[in-house]
């Protein structure tokens, strides 16, 4: 093959070529090989040999068909292929037709090929990893076009699989200015950043996003945090609700330190109930509060881990119901005490009022049944007394007693049928003086007064006639005198005074009657309750109805009754009765005590 001139130059060129070069004749025998080819194919032994015989078997597709095409059809072809043992190489091959055969260029590309394969494997693994990670990932190039989306990203933002190659801003036009600024910073200034943001329709999702800048653009890691955000929002709502309830509930709620029993926290109602400014409550000790003092023994028990429910306490005339529970920490130790307190005072009052009206109803029924039952015997007594009174043989001395008996019996029947039943008196009111009213009553009690060693002093500075239902007013006086006697078991004095007067409240003129005793007096509690029906301090000896009935009578006369009393000193009842004609029942009187 060696030569001179053009051939020599050609040969030198072929030797300098970085590829391996061989030529094959029409008879498929190797005719020429450059040094590189000789070296790669393991020596010059193949020269002159038949290509298919020298590389039998192993020379399979695409080698065979490319060579035959070049030889028979004079068409060039190229491929990359692996040639197994003995060479075990990757070849890049090009076959070209020649005047009398073919020319084959080839090179060993094993190193590059293996790197490529490795790269492919890494890429495959990477995409596997990207697909299994729970993060959604996409990347955009420097023109904001989608380069890649992993499986999770496709599920979330590209279920139709059409985002690749599209521009981010065109596909998601509703991104906020804040978000756009994050993207811009990442892309233009290489600042990695993250944010949480809601994306409206069609996604309607909350995303947590991380931007990772790189040379080709941005890699965006993101996840759907809608559920978490919604839960947070719900929690916030719940918290707001709890706070609102805490502030506005009519229940006093407080948290107390377990050791010092000082307030750690308290709502407005607590401050209100305690009558303390809200700011002053924190740090306040329970020992400075009446209710706190009463609950103290229980609180010690609560601090030991026991809850107490519906504890009712009366403090300074107010009634409270408390629920006390220990608050535990993780270790099951009592950390604090939670107290929920409601005030029952008002409720108790209305309950009492209810009981009162029930009692009244009972009295009404009782009264009407009594009057019904005793009317007949009373009538009999009245008739019998009449017969006695008209008897000619009755001694004069007894007649006085019979008349007294008659008038008392008639009063009893009036009480029975009218006063107790609260019926309006059928008869017209009469005019009487204070002296006439009181005199008859005192006379009635002559015996008892003497027995108890009680002196009665009467002082009438008025002769004014009062228009009233005589029997009713007498019953009032009757009860006042009887009560005075009851209050003076060891003797004493009853002073009855009457004078004209004017009522301050409405300038009405009338007669003011005072009945004072030097008896044991009343405690403030008793004084407060004297007009209650059935309130008595006399056990079985009292009905507790006397003053209650009196109050009703005085009221119907538009009168006023007041009482002052001091334990150990005595009691003064003052009765004011207007003297002008009054339309009975039009105006309520006033009953008070002091
Ligand atoms: P009663 O006489 O049946 O007890 P009252 O309504 O007349 O019922 O009186 C109610 C209570 O008022 C008495 O039980 C008594 O405790 C008290 N009270 C009334 N008047 C006097 C008084 N003059 N001195 C002391 N206590 C009195
Ligand atoms: Mg009485």
XYZ file of C-alpha atoms in Angstrom, residues 110-592:
483
model
C -17.033 2.889 25.109
C -16.079 5.568 27.647
C -18.588 8.098 26.374
C -21.292 5.480 25.984
C -20.844 4.162 29.502
C -21.022 7.709 30.885
C -24.182 8.234 28.899
C -25.702 5.053 30.246
C -24.752 5.990 33.759
C -26.311 9.376 33.208
C -29.477 7.798 31.911
C -29.634 5.534 34.913
C -29.165 8.456 37.281
C -31.832 10.397 35.451
C -34.175 7.442 35.618
C -33.526 7.045 39.316
C -33.979 10.756 39.830
C -37.306 10.759 38.107
C -38.271 7.722 40.199
C -37.336 9.618 43.323
C -39.156 12.669 42.116
C -42.240 10.614 41.543
C -42.299 8.941 44.914
C -41.564 12.028 46.961
C -44.654 13.508 48.543
C -43.536 16.952 47.416
C -44.800 18.234 44.138
C -41.960 19.502 41.972
C -41.874 21.413 38.720
C -39.229 23.427 36.981
C -39.409 26.337 34.604
C -36.707 27.621 32.296
C -35.502 31.189 32.178
C -38.458 32.062 29.915
C -40.848 30.768 32.617
C -41.782 27.745 30.494
C -42.600 24.467 32.219
C -39.708 22.051 31.765
C -40.778 19.235 33.994
C -43.448 18.181 36.442
C -43.192 15.192 38.731
C -46.163 12.953 39.258
C -47.490 14.736 42.335
C -47.181 18.113 40.575
C -49.138 16.768 37.607
C -51.843 15.474 39.922
C -52.146 18.803 41.669
C -51.839 21.414 38.957
C -51.757 19.588 35.627
C -54.205 16.690 35.630
C -54.768 17.163 31.894
C -51.024 16.941 31.230
C -50.752 20.031 29.066
C -48.462 22.359 30.987
C -45.074 21.305 29.573
C -43.725 24.089 27.377
C -46.394 26.559 28.492
C -45.557 29.818 30.273
C -46.175 29.842 34.018
C -47.841 33.284 34.084
C -50.237 32.396 31.266
C -51.390 29.263 33.018
C -51.640 30.728 36.515
C -52.634 34.343 35.986
C -54.137 34.834 39.455
C -50.894 34.754 41.391
C -50.670 37.665 43.781
C -48.087 40.427 43.527
C -46.408 39.045 46.627
C -45.958 35.637 45.042
C -44.757 37.102 41.747
C -42.126 39.045 43.648
C -40.843 35.802 45.219
C -40.555 34.233 41.756
C -38.859 37.282 40.296
C -36.325 37.424 43.133
C -35.517 33.747 42.712
C -35.133 33.874 38.939
C -33.404 37.221 38.538
C -31.387 37.442 41.714
C -30.983 33.800 42.588
C -32.666 34.192 45.973
C -34.195 30.971 47.237
C -37.451 31.691 48.981
C -40.647 30.231 50.323
C -44.208 31.259 51.024
C -47.648 29.932 51.812
C -50.425 31.273 49.635
C -53.926 30.509 48.495
C -54.476 30.035 44.775
C -58.078 30.657 43.716
C -60.055 28.862 41.070
C -59.750 26.517 39.440
C -57.419 25.131 42.125
C -58.848 26.645 45.306
C -55.930 25.360 47.292
C -53.446 26.554 49.815
C -49.853 25.889 48.720
C -46.642 25.856 50.648
C -43.969 26.706 48.070
C -40.147 26.641 48.039
C -38.289 28.233 45.146
C -34.837 26.872 44.274
C -32.980 28.913 41.659
C -30.579 27.145 39.292
C -28.694 27.920 36.073
C -31.496 26.661 33.799
C -34.273 28.407 35.664
C -36.196 27.554 38.797
C -37.054 24.332 40.546
C -40.254 24.737 42.526
C -41.096 22.428 45.383
C -44.637 22.727 46.633
C -47.316 20.917 48.559
C -51.035 21.191 49.086
C -51.621 22.498 52.624
C -55.296 23.273 52.167
C -56.371 20.833 54.840
C -53.885 22.182 57.332
C -54.888 25.767 56.599
C -58.551 24.916 56.918
C -57.889 23.175 60.183
C -55.973 26.213 61.370
C -58.835 28.457 60.313
C -61.293 26.221 62.125
C -59.090 26.278 65.209
C -58.905 30.042 64.990
C -62.683 30.219 64.721
C -63.037 27.884 67.651
C -60.594 29.910 69.664
C -62.424 33.108 68.809
C -65.663 31.464 69.871
C -64.194 30.226 73.120
C -62.808 33.683 73.793
C -66.134 35.327 73.055
C -67.943 32.899 75.315
C -65.312 33.328 78.005
C -65.826 37.057 77.896
C -69.587 37.194 77.650
C -70.825 34.178 79.582
C -72.934 34.886 82.667
C -70.756 32.335 84.447
C -67.731 33.588 86.347
C -64.766 31.590 85.077
C -61.393 31.671 86.730
C -58.143 29.785 86.950
C -56.423 29.674 90.308
C -52.892 28.846 91.260
C -52.885 25.529 93.006
C -50.484 26.557 95.749
C -51.225 30.191 96.459
C -54.886 30.117 95.373
C -54.317 33.375 93.545
C -56.089 34.234 90.326
C -54.103 33.268 87.242
C -56.907 34.221 84.908
C -60.489 35.380 85.184
C -63.225 36.586 82.894
C -65.242 39.790 83.089
C -68.080 38.135 84.963
C -65.701 37.144 87.752
C -64.685 40.768 88.149
C -68.327 41.791 88.134
C -69.402 39.269 90.761
C -66.480 40.131 93.002
C -66.965 43.833 92.436
C -63.303 44.210 91.542
C -61.763 45.890 88.499
C -60.627 43.352 85.912
C -57.018 44.520 86.113
C -56.933 44.027 89.860
C -58.060 40.421 89.783
C -54.856 38.816 88.574
C -52.691 37.987 91.522
C -55.548 38.597 93.935
C -55.712 35.987 96.691
C -58.894 34.103 97.496
C -58.472 34.738 101.209
C -59.425 38.353 100.593
C -62.824 37.398 99.208
C -65.789 36.263 101.283
C -66.827 33.587 98.790
C -63.199 32.491 98.509
C -62.945 32.107 102.259
C -66.046 29.933 102.340
C -64.737 27.723 99.555
C -61.245 27.450 101.034
C -61.604 23.981 102.636
C -63.005 22.604 99.379
C -60.252 24.209 97.312
C -57.644 22.329 99.304
C -59.413 19.145 98.300
C -59.603 20.229 94.669
C -55.882 20.963 94.739
C -55.500 17.342 95.819
C -57.226 16.276 92.599
C -60.929 16.016 93.435
C -63.592 17.932 91.556
C -66.573 19.416 93.365
C -69.787 20.130 91.497
C -72.696 22.456 92.231
C -71.461 23.663 95.581
C -74.031 26.156 96.826
C -72.771 28.898 99.153
C -74.548 31.840 100.719
C -72.394 34.915 101.165
C -73.596 38.323 102.343
C -77.173 37.595 101.332
C -76.151 36.378 97.876
C -76.290 32.776 96.742
C -73.636 31.191 94.521
C -73.184 27.836 92.891
C -69.590 26.811 92.245
C -68.025 24.091 90.139
C -64.412 23.452 91.035
C -62.168 21.157 89.044
C -58.466 20.397 89.140
C -56.479 21.121 85.971
C -53.854 18.460 85.380
C -50.509 18.714 83.597
C -48.982 15.967 81.411
C -47.714 14.089 84.415
C -51.156 13.918 85.953
C -50.269 16.445 88.642
C -52.699 19.176 89.573
C -51.403 22.328 87.931
C -54.215 24.751 88.707
C -57.830 24.947 89.781
C -60.600 25.917 87.406
C -63.617 27.562 88.975
C -66.967 28.234 87.354
C -69.335 30.215 89.533
C -72.906 31.266 88.862
C -74.924 33.597 91.000
C -78.247 32.097 92.058
C -79.503 35.026 94.136
C -81.990 36.227 91.577
C -83.130 32.704 90.833
C -83.552 31.978 94.517
C -85.571 35.158 94.882
C -87.944 34.248 92.146
C -88.214 30.766 93.570
C -89.081 32.298 96.919
C -91.619 34.563 95.258
C -93.158 31.538 93.658
C -93.363 29.721 96.950
C -94.864 32.851 98.440
C -97.579 33.045 95.828
C -98.234 29.358 96.313
C -98.637 29.970 99.998
C -100.993 32.820 99.200
C -103.058 30.621 96.990
C -103.107 28.037 99.754
C -104.226 30.680 102.217
C -106.962 31.720 99.857
C -108.256 28.212 99.607
C -107.841 27.597 103.280
C -109.678 30.794 104.079
C -112.603 30.069 101.866
C -112.960 26.530 103.124
C -112.717 27.706 106.729
C -115.301 30.377 106.201
C -117.528 27.854 104.539
C -117.132 25.360 107.365
C -117.564 27.742 110.279
C -120.350 29.854 108.889
C -123.105 27.535 109.985
C -121.993 27.074 113.615
C -121.348 30.836 113.781
C -124.828 31.515 112.606
C -126.142 29.161 115.278
C -124.123 30.976 117.956
C -125.305 34.353 116.675
C -128.917 33.206 116.868
C -128.469 31.705 120.328
C -126.806 34.875 121.640
C -129.716 36.857 120.211
C -132.159 34.634 122.048
C -130.202 35.070 125.279
C -129.979 38.830 124.782
C -133.691 39.306 124.300
C -134.562 37.125 127.276
C -136.364 39.310 129.878
C -135.031 37.227 132.763
C -131.381 37.830 131.923
C -129.737 39.776 134.758
C -128.472 43.240 133.742
C -124.887 42.323 134.773
C -124.765 39.509 132.222
C -126.339 41.533 129.415
C -123.082 43.527 128.951
C -121.148 40.287 128.423
C -123.752 38.929 126.040
C -123.506 42.085 123.957
C -119.738 41.880 123.895
C -120.008 38.230 122.910
C -122.422 39.174 120.151
C -120.145 41.831 118.717
C -117.080 39.584 118.890
C -118.929 36.741 117.204
C -120.086 39.058 114.483
C -116.477 40.148 113.995
C -115.379 36.534 113.772
C -117.930 35.827 111.113
C -116.833 38.929 109.199
C -113.220 37.826 109.374
C -114.184 34.405 108.242
C -116.312 35.405 105.335
C -114.664 38.605 104.211
C -111.242 39.551 105.441
C -109.583 36.187 105.016
C -111.139 35.793 101.597
C -110.092 39.302 100.652
C -113.606 40.093 99.699
C -114.605 43.704 99.507
C -116.766 44.562 102.451
C -120.348 44.658 101.473
C -121.335 47.248 104.069
C -120.425 50.902 103.725
C -117.471 52.334 105.691
C -118.261 54.144 108.907
C -116.730 57.145 110.663
C -114.958 56.462 113.946
C -112.382 58.205 116.114
C -109.060 56.701 117.119
C -110.211 56.463 120.684
C -113.287 54.462 119.716
C -111.182 52.104 117.649
C -108.473 51.420 120.204
C -110.702 51.514 123.277
C -112.755 48.468 122.293
C -109.628 46.444 121.539
C -107.867 47.302 124.784
C -111.014 46.411 126.663
C -111.023 43.005 125.031
C -107.519 42.292 126.320
C -108.110 43.542 129.866
C -107.715 40.047 131.296
C -104.497 39.138 129.458
C -102.956 42.538 130.113
C -103.541 42.209 133.806
C -102.207 38.644 133.874
C -98.971 39.655 132.119
C -98.417 42.735 134.275
C -98.665 45.101 131.348
C -99.717 48.693 131.738
C -101.468 50.470 128.874
C -101.080 54.205 128.421
C -103.484 55.883 126.030
C -103.070 59.412 124.702
C -105.540 60.736 122.168
C -104.702 64.220 120.893
C -107.301 64.015 118.157
C -110.992 63.634 117.798
C -110.889 63.420 114.027
C -113.220 60.863 112.578
C -111.717 58.390 110.203
C -113.818 56.910 107.435
C -113.037 53.207 107.476
C -114.230 49.685 107.742
C -114.300 49.607 111.484
C -114.075 45.868 111.921
C -111.081 45.613 109.626
C -109.112 48.356 111.343
C -110.031 46.803 114.678
C -108.548 43.567 113.516
C -105.329 45.380 112.668
C -105.173 46.982 116.106
C -106.159 43.714 117.685
C -103.138 42.011 116.175
C -100.801 44.881 117.059
C -101.861 44.772 120.711
C -101.699 40.970 120.789
C -98.183 41.020 119.305
C -97.121 43.610 121.867
C -98.429 41.447 124.685
C -96.647 38.415 123.206
C -93.398 40.396 123.207
C -93.652 41.236 126.902
C -93.834 37.970 128.823
C -92.376 39.614 131.942
C -94.564 42.707 131.941
C -93.997 46.153 130.519
C -95.745 49.061 128.932
C -97.888 49.634 125.867
C -98.225 53.256 124.808
C -100.983 54.128 122.369
C -100.946 57.638 120.903
C -103.088 59.277 118.265
C -102.817 62.688 116.658
C -103.692 64.443 113.434
C -101.031 64.473 110.824
C -100.099 64.915 107.197
C -98.431 62.245 105.162
C -95.183 63.551 103.651
C -95.408 61.347 100.575
C -98.609 62.869 99.207
C -99.617 65.620 101.612
C -102.703 63.731 102.678
C -104.237 64.575 105.984
C -105.210 61.862 108.404
C -104.722 60.343 111.820
C -101.428 58.885 112.950
C -101.670 56.104 115.521
C -98.619 54.683 117.264
C -98.559 51.541 119.316
C -95.292 51.145 121.176
C -94.211 48.362 123.462
C -91.247 47.762 125.732
C -90.970 44.148 124.625
C -88.036 42.072 123.386
C -87.980 43.771 119.986
C -86.983 42.259 116.677
C -83.751 41.355 114.964
C -83.166 42.957 111.552
C -83.901 39.585 109.901
C -87.258 39.304 111.702
C -88.037 42.928 110.977
C -87.435 42.312 107.316
C -89.907 39.455 107.226
C -92.772 40.477 109.549
C -95.218 41.066 106.690
C -94.584 37.698 105.097
C -97.508 35.321 105.372
C -96.743 32.418 107.731
C -93.682 34.126 109.117
C -93.793 33.697 112.867
C -91.271 33.371 115.690
C -93.890 31.869 117.941
C -93.900 28.327 116.633
C -97.294 26.776 117.237
C -98.548 29.814 119.131
C -98.440 31.990 116.044
C -99.884 31.784 112.564
C -97.663 34.391 110.971
C -100.732 35.735 109.254
C -101.579 38.664 111.541
C -99.345 41.338 110.018
C -99.792 39.961 106.536
C -103.560 40.359 106.785
C -103.124 43.751 108.475
C -100.958 44.950 105.624
C -103.699 44.054 103.177
C -106.283 45.933 105.198
C -104.138 49.052 105.603
C -103.409 48.986 101.904
C -107.091 48.894 101.067
C -107.586 51.934 103.251
C -104.779 53.700 101.388
C -103.105 53.896 104.740
C -99.502 53.475 105.758
C -97.990 51.154 108.308
C -94.373 51.403 109.444
C -92.448 49.631 112.141
C -89.263 50.377 114.047
C -87.781 47.934 116.504
C -84.687 47.331 118.533
C -83.783 44.074 120.196
C -84.133 44.410 123.999
C -85.757 47.846 123.774
C -89.121 47.425 122.116
C -91.148 47.980 119.014
C -93.159 50.857 117.582
C -95.820 50.352 114.932
C -97.149 53.525 113.322
C -100.408 53.497 111.473
C -101.474 56.393 109.278
C -105.075 56.443 108.131
C -106.281 59.186 105.773
C -109.349 60.906 107.088
C -110.954 62.203 103.916
C -113.273 60.028 101.992
C -111.287 57.706 99.801
C -112.172 55.506 96.916
C -111.225 52.224 98.472
C -108.838 50.105 96.480
C -108.041 52.780 93.919
C -104.716 53.548 95.397
C -102.331 51.201 97.081
C -101.204 52.086 100.588
C -97.643 51.733 101.699
C -96.331 49.156 104.059
C -92.784 49.547 105.235
